[in-house]
PDB file of C-alpha atoms in Angstrom:
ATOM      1  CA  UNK A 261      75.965  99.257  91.175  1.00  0.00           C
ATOM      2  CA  UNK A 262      79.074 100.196  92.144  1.00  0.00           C
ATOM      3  CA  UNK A 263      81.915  98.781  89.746  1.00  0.00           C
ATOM      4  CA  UNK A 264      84.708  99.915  92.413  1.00  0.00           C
ATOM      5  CA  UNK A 265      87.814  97.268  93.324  1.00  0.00           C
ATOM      6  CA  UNK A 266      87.229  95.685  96.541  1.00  0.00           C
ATOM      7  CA  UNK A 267      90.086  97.124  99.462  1.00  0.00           C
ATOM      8  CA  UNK A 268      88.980  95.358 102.113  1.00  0.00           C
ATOM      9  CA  UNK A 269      91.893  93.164 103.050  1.00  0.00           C
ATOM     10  CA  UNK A 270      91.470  89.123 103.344  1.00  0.00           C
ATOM     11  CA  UNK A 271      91.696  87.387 107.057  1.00  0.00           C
ATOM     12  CA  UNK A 272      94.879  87.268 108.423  1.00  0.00           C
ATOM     13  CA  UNK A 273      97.460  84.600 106.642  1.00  0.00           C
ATOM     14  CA  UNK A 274      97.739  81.832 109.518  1.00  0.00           C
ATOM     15  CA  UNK A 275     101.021  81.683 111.562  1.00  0.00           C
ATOM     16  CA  UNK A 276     104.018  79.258 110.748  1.00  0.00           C
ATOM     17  CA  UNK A 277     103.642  76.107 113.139  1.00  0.00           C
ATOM     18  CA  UNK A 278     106.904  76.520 113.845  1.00  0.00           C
ATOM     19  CA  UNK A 279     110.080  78.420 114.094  1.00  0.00           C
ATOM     20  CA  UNK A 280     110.379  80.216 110.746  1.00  0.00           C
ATOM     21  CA  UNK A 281     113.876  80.246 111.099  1.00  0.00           C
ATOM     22  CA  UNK A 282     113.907  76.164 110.872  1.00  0.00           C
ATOM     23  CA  UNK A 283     113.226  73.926 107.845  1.00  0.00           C
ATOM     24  CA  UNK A 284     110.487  72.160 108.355  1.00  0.00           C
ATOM     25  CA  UNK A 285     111.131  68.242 106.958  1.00  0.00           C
ATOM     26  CA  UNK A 286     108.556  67.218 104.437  1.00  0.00           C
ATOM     27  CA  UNK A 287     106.802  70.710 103.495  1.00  0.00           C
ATOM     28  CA  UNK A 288     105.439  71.047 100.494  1.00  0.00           C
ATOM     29  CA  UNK A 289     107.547  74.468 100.157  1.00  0.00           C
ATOM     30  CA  UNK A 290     111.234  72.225 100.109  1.00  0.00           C
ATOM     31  CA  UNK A 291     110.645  71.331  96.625  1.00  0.00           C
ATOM     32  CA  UNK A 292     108.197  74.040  95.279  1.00  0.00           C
ATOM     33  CA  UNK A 293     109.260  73.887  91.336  1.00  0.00           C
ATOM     34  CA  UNK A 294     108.333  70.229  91.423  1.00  0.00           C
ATOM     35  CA  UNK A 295     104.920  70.219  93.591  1.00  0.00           C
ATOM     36  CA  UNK A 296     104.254  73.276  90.794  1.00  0.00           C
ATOM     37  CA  UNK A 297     105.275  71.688  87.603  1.00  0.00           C
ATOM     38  CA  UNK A 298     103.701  68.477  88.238  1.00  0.00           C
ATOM     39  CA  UNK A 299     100.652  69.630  89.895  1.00  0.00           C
ATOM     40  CA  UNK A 300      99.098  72.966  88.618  1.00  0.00           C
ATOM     41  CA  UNK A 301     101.376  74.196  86.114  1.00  0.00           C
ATOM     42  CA  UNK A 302     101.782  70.395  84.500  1.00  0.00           C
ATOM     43  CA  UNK A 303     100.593  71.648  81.761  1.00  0.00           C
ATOM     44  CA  UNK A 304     103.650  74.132  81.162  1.00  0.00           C
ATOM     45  CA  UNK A 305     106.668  71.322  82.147  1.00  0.00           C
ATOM     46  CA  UNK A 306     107.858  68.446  80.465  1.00  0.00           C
ATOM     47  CA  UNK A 307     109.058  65.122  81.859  1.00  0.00           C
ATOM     48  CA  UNK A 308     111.327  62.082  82.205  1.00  0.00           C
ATOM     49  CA  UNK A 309     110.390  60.095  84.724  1.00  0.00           C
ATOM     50  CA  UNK A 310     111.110  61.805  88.526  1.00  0.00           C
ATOM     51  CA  UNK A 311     112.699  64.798  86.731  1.00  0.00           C
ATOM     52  CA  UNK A 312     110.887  67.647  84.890  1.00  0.00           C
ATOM     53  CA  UNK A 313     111.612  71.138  83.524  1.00  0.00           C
ATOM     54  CA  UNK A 314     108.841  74.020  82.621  1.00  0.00           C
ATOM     55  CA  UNK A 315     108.661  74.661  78.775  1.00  0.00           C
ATOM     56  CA  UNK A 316     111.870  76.816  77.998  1.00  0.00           C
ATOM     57  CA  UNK A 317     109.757  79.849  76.682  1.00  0.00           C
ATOM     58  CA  UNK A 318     108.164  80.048  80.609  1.00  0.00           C
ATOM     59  CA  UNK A 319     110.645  79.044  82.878  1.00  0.00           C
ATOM     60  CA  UNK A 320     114.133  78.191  83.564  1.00  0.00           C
ATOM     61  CA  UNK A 321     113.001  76.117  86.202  1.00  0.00           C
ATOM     62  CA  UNK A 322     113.456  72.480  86.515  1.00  0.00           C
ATOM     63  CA  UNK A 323     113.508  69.756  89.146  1.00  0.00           C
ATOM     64  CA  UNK A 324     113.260  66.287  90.359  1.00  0.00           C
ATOM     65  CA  UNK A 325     111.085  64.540  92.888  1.00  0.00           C
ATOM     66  CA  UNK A 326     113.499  63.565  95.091  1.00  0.00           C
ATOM     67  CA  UNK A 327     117.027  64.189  95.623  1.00  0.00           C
ATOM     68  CA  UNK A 328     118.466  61.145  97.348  1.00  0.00           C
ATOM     69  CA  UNK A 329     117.063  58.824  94.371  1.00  0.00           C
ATOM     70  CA  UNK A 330     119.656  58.049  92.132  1.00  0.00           C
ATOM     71  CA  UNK A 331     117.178  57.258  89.175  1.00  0.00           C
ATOM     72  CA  UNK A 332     115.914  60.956  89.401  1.00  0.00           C
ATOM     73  CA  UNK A 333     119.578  61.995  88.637  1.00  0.00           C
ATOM     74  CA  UNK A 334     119.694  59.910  86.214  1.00  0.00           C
ATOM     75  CA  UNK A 335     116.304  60.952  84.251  1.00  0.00           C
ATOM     76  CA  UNK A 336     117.591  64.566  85.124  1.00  0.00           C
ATOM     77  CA  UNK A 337     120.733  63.658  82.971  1.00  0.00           C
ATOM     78  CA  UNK A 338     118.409  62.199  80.055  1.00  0.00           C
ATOM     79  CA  UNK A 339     116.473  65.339  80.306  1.00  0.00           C
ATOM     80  CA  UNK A 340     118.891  68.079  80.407  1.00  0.00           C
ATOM     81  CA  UNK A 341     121.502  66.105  78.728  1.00  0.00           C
ATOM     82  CA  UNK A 342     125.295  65.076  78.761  1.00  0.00           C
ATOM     83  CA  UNK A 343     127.879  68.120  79.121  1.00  0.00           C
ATOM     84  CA  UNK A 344     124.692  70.779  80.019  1.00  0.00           C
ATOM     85  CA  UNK A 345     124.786  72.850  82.577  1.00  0.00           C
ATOM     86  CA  UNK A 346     121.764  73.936  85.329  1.00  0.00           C
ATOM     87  CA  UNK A 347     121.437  75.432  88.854  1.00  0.00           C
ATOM     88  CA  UNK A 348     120.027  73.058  91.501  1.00  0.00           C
ATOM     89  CA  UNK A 349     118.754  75.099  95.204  1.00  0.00           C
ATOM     90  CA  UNK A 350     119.690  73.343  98.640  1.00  0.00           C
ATOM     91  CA  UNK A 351     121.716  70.435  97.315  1.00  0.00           C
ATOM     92  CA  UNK A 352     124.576  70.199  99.593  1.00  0.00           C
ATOM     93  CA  UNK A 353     126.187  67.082  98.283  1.00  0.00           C
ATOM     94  CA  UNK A 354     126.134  65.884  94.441  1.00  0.00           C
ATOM     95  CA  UNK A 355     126.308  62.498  93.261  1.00  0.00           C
ATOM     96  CA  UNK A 356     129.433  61.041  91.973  1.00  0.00           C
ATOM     97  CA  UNK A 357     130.491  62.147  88.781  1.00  0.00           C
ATOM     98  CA  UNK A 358     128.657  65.209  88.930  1.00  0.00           C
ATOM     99  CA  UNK A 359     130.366  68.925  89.227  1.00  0.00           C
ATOM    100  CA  UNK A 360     129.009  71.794  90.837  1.00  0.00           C
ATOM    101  CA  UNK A 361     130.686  75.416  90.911  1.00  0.00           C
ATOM    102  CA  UNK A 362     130.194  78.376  94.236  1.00  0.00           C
ATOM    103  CA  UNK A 363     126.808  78.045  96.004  1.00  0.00           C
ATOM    104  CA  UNK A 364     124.486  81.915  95.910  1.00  0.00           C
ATOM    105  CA  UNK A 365     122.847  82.152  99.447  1.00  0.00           C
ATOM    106  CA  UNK A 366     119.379  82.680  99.115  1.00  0.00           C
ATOM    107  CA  UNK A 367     116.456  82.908 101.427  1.00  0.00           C
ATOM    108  CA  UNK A 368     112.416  81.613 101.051  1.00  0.00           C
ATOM    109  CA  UNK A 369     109.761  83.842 103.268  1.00  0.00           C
ATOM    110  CA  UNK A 370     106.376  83.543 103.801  1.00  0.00           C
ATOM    111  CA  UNK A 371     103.018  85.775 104.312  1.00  0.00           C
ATOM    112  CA  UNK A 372     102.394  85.466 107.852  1.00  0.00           C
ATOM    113  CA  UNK A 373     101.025  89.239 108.433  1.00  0.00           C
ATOM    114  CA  UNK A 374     101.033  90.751 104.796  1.00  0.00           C
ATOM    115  CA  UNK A 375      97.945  92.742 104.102  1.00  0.00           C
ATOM    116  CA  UNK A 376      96.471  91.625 101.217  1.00  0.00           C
ATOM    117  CA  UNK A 377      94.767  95.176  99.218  1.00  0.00           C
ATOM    118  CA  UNK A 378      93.232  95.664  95.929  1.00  0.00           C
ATOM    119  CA  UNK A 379      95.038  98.750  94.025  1.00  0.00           C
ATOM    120  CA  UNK A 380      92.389 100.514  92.034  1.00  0.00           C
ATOM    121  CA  UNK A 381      95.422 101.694  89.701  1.00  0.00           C
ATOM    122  CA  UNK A 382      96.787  98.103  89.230  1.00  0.00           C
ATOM    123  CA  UNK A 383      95.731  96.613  85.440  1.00  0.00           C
ATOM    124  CA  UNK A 384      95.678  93.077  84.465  1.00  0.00           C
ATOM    125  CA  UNK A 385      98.746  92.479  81.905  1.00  0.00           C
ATOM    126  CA  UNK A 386      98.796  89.685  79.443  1.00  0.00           C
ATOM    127  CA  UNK A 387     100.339  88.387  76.411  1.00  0.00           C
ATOM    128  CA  UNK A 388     100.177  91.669  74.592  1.00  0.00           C
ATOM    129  CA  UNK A 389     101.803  93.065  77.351  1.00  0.00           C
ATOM    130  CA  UNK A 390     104.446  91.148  77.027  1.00  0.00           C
ATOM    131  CA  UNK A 391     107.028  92.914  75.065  1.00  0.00           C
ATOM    132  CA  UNK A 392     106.550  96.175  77.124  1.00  0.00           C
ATOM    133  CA  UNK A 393     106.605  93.438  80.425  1.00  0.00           C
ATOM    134  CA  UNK A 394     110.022  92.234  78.949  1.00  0.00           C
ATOM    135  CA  UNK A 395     111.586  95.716  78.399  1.00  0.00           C
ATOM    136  CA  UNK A 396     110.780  96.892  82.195  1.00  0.00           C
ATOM    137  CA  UNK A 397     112.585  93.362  83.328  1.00  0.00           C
ATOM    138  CA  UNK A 398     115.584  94.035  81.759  1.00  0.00           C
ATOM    139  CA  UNK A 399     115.485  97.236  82.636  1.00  0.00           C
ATOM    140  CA  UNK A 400     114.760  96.661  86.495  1.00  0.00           C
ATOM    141  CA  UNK A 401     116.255  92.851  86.491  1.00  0.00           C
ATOM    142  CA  UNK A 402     113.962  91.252  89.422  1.00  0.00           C
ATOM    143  CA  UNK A 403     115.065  87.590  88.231  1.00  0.00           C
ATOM    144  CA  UNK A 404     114.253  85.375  85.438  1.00  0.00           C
ATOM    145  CA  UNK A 405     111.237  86.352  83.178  1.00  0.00           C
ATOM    146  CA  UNK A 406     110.698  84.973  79.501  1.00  0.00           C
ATOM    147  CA  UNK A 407     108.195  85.694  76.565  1.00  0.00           C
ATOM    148  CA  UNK A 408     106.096  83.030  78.386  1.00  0.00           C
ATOM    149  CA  UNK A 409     106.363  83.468  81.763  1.00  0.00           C
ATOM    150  CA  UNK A 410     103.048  85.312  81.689  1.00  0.00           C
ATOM    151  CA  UNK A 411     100.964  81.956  81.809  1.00  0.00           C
ATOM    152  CA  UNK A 412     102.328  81.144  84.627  1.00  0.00           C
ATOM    153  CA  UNK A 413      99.667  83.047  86.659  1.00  0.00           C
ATOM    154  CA  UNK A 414      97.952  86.333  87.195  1.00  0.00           C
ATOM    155  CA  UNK A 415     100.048  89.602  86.482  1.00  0.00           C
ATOM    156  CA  UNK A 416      99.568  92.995  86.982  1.00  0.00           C
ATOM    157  CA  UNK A 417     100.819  96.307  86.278  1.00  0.00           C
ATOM    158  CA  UNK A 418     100.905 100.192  86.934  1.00  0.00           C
ATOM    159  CA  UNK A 419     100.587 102.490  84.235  1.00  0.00           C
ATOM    160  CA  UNK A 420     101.968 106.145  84.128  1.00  0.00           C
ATOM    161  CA  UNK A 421     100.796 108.469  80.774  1.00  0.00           C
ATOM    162  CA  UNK A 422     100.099 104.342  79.029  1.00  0.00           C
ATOM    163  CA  UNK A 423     103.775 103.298  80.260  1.00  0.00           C
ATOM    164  CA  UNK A 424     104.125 100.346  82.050  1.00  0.00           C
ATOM    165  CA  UNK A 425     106.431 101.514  85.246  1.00  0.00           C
ATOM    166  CA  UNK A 426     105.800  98.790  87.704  1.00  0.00           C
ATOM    167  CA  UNK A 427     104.838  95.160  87.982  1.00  0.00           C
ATOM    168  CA  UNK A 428     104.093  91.796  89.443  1.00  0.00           C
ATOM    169  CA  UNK A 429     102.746  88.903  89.279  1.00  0.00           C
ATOM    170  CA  UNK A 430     102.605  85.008  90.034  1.00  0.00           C
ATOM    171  CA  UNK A 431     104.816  82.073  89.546  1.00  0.00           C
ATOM    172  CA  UNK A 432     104.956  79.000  91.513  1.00  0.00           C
ATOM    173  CA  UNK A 433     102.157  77.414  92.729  1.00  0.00           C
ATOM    174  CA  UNK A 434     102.513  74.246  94.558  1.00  0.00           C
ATOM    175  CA  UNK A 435      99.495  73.350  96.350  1.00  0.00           C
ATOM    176  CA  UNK A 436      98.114  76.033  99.287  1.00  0.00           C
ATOM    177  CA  UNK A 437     100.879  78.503  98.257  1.00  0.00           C
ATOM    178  CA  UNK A 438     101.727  80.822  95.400  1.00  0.00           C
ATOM    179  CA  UNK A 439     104.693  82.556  94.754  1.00  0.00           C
ATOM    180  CA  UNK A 440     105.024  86.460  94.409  1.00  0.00           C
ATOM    181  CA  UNK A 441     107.515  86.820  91.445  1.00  0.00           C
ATOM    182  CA  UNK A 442     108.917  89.842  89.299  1.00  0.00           C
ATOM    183  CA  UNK A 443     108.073  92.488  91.484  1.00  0.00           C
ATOM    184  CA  UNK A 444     110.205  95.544  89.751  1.00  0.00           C
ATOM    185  CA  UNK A 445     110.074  99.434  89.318  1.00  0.00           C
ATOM    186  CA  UNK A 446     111.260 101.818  86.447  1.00  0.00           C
ATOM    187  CA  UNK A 447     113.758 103.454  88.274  1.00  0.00           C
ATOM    188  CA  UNK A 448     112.385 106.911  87.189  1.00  0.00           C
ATOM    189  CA  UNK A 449     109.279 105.836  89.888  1.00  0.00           C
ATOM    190  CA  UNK A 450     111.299 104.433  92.682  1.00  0.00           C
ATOM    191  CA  UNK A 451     110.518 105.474  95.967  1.00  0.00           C
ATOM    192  CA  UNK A 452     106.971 105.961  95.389  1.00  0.00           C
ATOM    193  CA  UNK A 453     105.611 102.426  97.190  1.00  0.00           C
ATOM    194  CA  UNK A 454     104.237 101.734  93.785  1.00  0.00           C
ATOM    195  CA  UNK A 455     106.531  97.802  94.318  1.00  0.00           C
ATOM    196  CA  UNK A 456     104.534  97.451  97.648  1.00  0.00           C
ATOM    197  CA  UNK A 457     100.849  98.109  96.406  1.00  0.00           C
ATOM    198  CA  UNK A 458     101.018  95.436  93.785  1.00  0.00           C
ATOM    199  CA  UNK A 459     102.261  93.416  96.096  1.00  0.00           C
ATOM    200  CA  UNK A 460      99.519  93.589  98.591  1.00  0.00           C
ATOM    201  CA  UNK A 461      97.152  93.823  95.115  1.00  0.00           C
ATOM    202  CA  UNK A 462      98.356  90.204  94.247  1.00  0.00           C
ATOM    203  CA  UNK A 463      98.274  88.626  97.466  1.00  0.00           C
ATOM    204  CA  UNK A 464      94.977  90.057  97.542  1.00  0.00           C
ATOM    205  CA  UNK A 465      94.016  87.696  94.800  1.00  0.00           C
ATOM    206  CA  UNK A 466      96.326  84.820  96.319  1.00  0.00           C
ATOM    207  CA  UNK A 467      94.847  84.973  99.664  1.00  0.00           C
ATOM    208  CA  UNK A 468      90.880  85.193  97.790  1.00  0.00           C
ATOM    209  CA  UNK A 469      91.573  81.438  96.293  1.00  0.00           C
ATOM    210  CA  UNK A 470      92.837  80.206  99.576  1.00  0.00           C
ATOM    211  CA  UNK A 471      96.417  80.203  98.884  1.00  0.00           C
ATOM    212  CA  UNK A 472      99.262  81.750 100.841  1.00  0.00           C
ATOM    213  CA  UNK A 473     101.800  83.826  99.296  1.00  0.00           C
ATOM    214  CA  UNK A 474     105.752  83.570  99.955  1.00  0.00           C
ATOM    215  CA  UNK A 475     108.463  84.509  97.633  1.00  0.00           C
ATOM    216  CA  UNK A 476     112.411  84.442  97.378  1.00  0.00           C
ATOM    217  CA  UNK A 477     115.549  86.617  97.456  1.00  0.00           C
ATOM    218  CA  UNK A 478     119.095  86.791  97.080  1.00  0.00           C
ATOM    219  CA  UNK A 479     120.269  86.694 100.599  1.00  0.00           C
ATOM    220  CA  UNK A 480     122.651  89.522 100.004  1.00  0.00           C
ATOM    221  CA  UNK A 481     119.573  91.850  99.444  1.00  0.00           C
ATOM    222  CA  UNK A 482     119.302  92.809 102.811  1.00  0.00           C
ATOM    223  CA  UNK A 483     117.375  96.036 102.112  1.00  0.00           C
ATOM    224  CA  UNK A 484     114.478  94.044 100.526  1.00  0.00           C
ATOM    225  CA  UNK A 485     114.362  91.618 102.906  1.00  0.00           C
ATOM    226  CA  UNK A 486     114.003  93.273 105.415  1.00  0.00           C
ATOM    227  CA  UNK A 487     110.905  95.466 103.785  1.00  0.00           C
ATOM    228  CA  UNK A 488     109.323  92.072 102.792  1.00  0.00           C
ATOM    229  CA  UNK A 489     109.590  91.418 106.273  1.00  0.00           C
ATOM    230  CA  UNK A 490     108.338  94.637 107.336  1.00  0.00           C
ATOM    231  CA  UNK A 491     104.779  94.484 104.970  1.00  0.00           C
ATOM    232  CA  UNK A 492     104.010  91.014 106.553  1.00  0.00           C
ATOM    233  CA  UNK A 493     106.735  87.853 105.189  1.00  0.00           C
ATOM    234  CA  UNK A 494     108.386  86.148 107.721  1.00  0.00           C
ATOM    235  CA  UNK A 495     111.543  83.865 107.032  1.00  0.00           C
ATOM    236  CA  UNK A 496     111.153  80.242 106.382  1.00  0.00           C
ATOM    237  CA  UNK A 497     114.171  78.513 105.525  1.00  0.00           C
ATOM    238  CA  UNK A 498     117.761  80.057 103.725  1.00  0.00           C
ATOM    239  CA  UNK A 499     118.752  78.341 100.495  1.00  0.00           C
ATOM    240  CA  UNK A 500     121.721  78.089  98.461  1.00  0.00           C
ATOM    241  CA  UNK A 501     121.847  77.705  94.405  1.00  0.00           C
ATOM    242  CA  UNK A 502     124.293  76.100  92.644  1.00  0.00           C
ATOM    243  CA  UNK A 503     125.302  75.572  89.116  1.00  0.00           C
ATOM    244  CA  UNK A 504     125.941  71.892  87.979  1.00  0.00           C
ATOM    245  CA  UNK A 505     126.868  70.008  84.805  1.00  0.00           C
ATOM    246  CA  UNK A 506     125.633  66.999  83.608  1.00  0.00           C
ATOM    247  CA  UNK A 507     128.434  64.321  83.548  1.00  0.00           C
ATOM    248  CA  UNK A 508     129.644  63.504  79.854  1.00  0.00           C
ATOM    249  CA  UNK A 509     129.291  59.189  81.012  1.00  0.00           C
ATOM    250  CA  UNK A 510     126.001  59.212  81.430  1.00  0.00           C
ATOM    251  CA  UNK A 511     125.798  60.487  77.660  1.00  0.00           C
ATOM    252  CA  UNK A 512     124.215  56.912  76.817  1.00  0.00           C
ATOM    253  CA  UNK A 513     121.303  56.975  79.752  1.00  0.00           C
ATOM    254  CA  UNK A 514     121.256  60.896  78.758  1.00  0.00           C
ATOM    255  CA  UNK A 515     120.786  60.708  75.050  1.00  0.00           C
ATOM    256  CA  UNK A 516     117.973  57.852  75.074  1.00  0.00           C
ATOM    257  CA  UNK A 517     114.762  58.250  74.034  1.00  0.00           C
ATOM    258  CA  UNK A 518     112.418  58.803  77.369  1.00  0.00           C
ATOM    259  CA  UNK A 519     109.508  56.404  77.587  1.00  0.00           C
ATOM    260  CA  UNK A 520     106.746  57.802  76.981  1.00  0.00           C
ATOM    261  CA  UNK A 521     104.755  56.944  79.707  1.00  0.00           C
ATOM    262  CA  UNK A 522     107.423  58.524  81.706  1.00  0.00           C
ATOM    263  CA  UNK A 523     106.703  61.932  79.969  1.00  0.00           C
ATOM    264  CA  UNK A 524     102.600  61.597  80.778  1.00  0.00           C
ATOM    265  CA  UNK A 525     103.188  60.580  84.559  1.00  0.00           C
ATOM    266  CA  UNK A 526     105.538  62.380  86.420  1.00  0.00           C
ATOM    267  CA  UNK A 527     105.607  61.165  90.239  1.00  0.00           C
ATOM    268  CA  UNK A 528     103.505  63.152  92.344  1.00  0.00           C
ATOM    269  CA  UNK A 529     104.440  66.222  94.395  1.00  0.00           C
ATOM    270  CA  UNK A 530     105.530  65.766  97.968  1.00  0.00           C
ATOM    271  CA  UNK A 531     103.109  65.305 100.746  1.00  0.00           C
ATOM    272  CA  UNK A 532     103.164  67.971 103.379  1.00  0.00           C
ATOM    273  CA  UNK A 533     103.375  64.929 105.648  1.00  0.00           C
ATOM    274  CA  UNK A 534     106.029  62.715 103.829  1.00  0.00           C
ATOM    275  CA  UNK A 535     109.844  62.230 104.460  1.00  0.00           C
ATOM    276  CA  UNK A 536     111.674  65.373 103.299  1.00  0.00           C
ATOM    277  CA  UNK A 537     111.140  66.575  99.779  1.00  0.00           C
ATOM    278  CA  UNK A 538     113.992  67.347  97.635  1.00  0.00           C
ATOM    279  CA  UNK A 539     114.985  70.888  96.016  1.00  0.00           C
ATOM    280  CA  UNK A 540     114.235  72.299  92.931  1.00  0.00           C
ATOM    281  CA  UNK A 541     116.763  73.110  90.616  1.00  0.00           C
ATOM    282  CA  UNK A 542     117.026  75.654  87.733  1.00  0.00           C
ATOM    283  CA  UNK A 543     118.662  75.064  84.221  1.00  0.00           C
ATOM    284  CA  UNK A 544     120.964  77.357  82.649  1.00  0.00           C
ATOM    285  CA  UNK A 545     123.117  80.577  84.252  1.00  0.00           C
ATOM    286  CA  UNK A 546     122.766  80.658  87.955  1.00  0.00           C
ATOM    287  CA  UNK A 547     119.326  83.250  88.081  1.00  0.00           C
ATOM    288  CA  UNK A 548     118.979  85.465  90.690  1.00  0.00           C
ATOM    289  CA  UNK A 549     116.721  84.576  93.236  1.00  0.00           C
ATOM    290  CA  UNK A 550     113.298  86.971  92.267  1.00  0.00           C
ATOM    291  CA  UNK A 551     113.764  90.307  94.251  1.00  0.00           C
ATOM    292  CA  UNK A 552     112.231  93.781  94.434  1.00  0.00           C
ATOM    293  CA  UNK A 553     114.800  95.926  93.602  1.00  0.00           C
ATOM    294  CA  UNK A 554     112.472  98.865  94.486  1.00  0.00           C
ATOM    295  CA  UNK A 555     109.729  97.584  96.681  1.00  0.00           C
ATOM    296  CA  UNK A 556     108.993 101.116  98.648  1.00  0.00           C
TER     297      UNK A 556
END
């Protein structure tokens, strides 16, 4: 029996239903760090009330169900707390009292075309990995990746005389999608398409669950943009992230001790159908939108 990794790509990724170049109101997609961290990856975040945040070992990711509701802003404050600082994406106007500093463009795509391929050369990478998965990252920097960023989903690697000179892997995964993250290449190995196989390799697996891949950029990476576009992503929607601070006033509401029940039962993630979901934010330094620097 042959023991032999399957290349024969999955069925085509279905087409947007409508202009990619448009936001479409409602999708699940607008607010992908919540409908992750409080669906699939709940067991990673923490919680207080319509806010959350992934476990600071995994991800500086955090978010809130919805925007335009005051009392997520307010359970964002209790959560990050007074005088803290974090990056929220597509916010165009803060509420009172809160600061925000200059606005990084960034841009969401997704599969429409991508050619999903098993790489025969590609190795699963885990927690022992980790340290060598850490090295190539700040090496390579493709955005943020942390000593537990690895449980986030399925990552794989590339292997040249037992160094690890390429991954990727998975992060977000609201529901129907999952996010190609930390896609990077030792420099020393640029050029040789080894970015682009494990990309196809881990949409492979994506699209075999049922799920459709997309990812996101710095919009000022025009060069790998336009490859993601040319392996098979089309553009969604443009972004922009932003760091804010937590207002000092709200230290009382910020500093209280969250209910607990508030912490077990974060509000759901948006419906595909519902009004339009809010952006996710990110805590700490504005991160670079995840990127292949070298994704020939």
């Amino acid at each position: 029996m042959s023991t032999s990794p399957r290349t024969t790509p999955p069925p085509p990724y279905a087409p947007l239903p409508q202009d990619p170049a448009e936001t479409s109101g409602g999708h699940v997609l607008d607010n992908a760090a919540w409908a992750s961290m409080s669906g699939a990856h709940r067991h990673l975040a923490e919680f207080v009330g319509r806010a959350g945040r992934y476990r600071r070992d995994v991800s500086p990711f955090v978010a809130v169900a919805d925007t335009a509701d005051p009392r997520a802003w307010a359970d964002l404050a209790a959560l990050i707390g007074p005088g803290n600082t974090f990056t929220v994406a597509g916010v165009a106007e803060l509420p009172e009292g809160w600061t925000g500093g200059d606005a990084i463009p960034g841009v969401q795509l997704v599969a429409t075309t991508l050619r999903g391929e098993l790489d025969p050369e590609a190795v699963p990478l885990g927690p022992a990995d980790v340290p060598e998965m850490l090295d190539l990252v700040e090496r390579t920097r493709p955005g943020p990746f942390l000593p537990g960023t690895v449980e986030m989903g399925a990552y794989v690697g590339i292997r040249r005389e037992g160094a690890l000179v390429a991954m990727a892997g998975e992060r977000l995964h609201p529901p129907g999608w999952t996010e190609i993250s930390a896609v990077c290449t030792d420099p020393a190995y640029r050029g040789q398409g080894l970015a682009t196989r494990l990309i196809r390799h881990v949409a492979a697996g994506i699209g075999a669950r049922g799920d459709t891949p997309f990812l996101h950029a710095a919009a000022a990476n025009t060069s790998a943009v336009k490859l993601y576009e040319s392996i098979g992503f089309t553009l969604r929607r443009t972004t922009v992230f932003r760091l804010v601070r937590v207002p000092d006033l709200d230290a009382d509401r910020a500093t209280a001790a969250p209910d607990p029940s508030a912490i077990a039962t974060p509000a759901a993630p948006p419906s595909t159908s519902a009004a339009p979901a809010a952006p996710g934010a990110v805590s700490g330094p504005v991160p670079r939108p995840s990127s292949t620097l070298d994704a020939r």
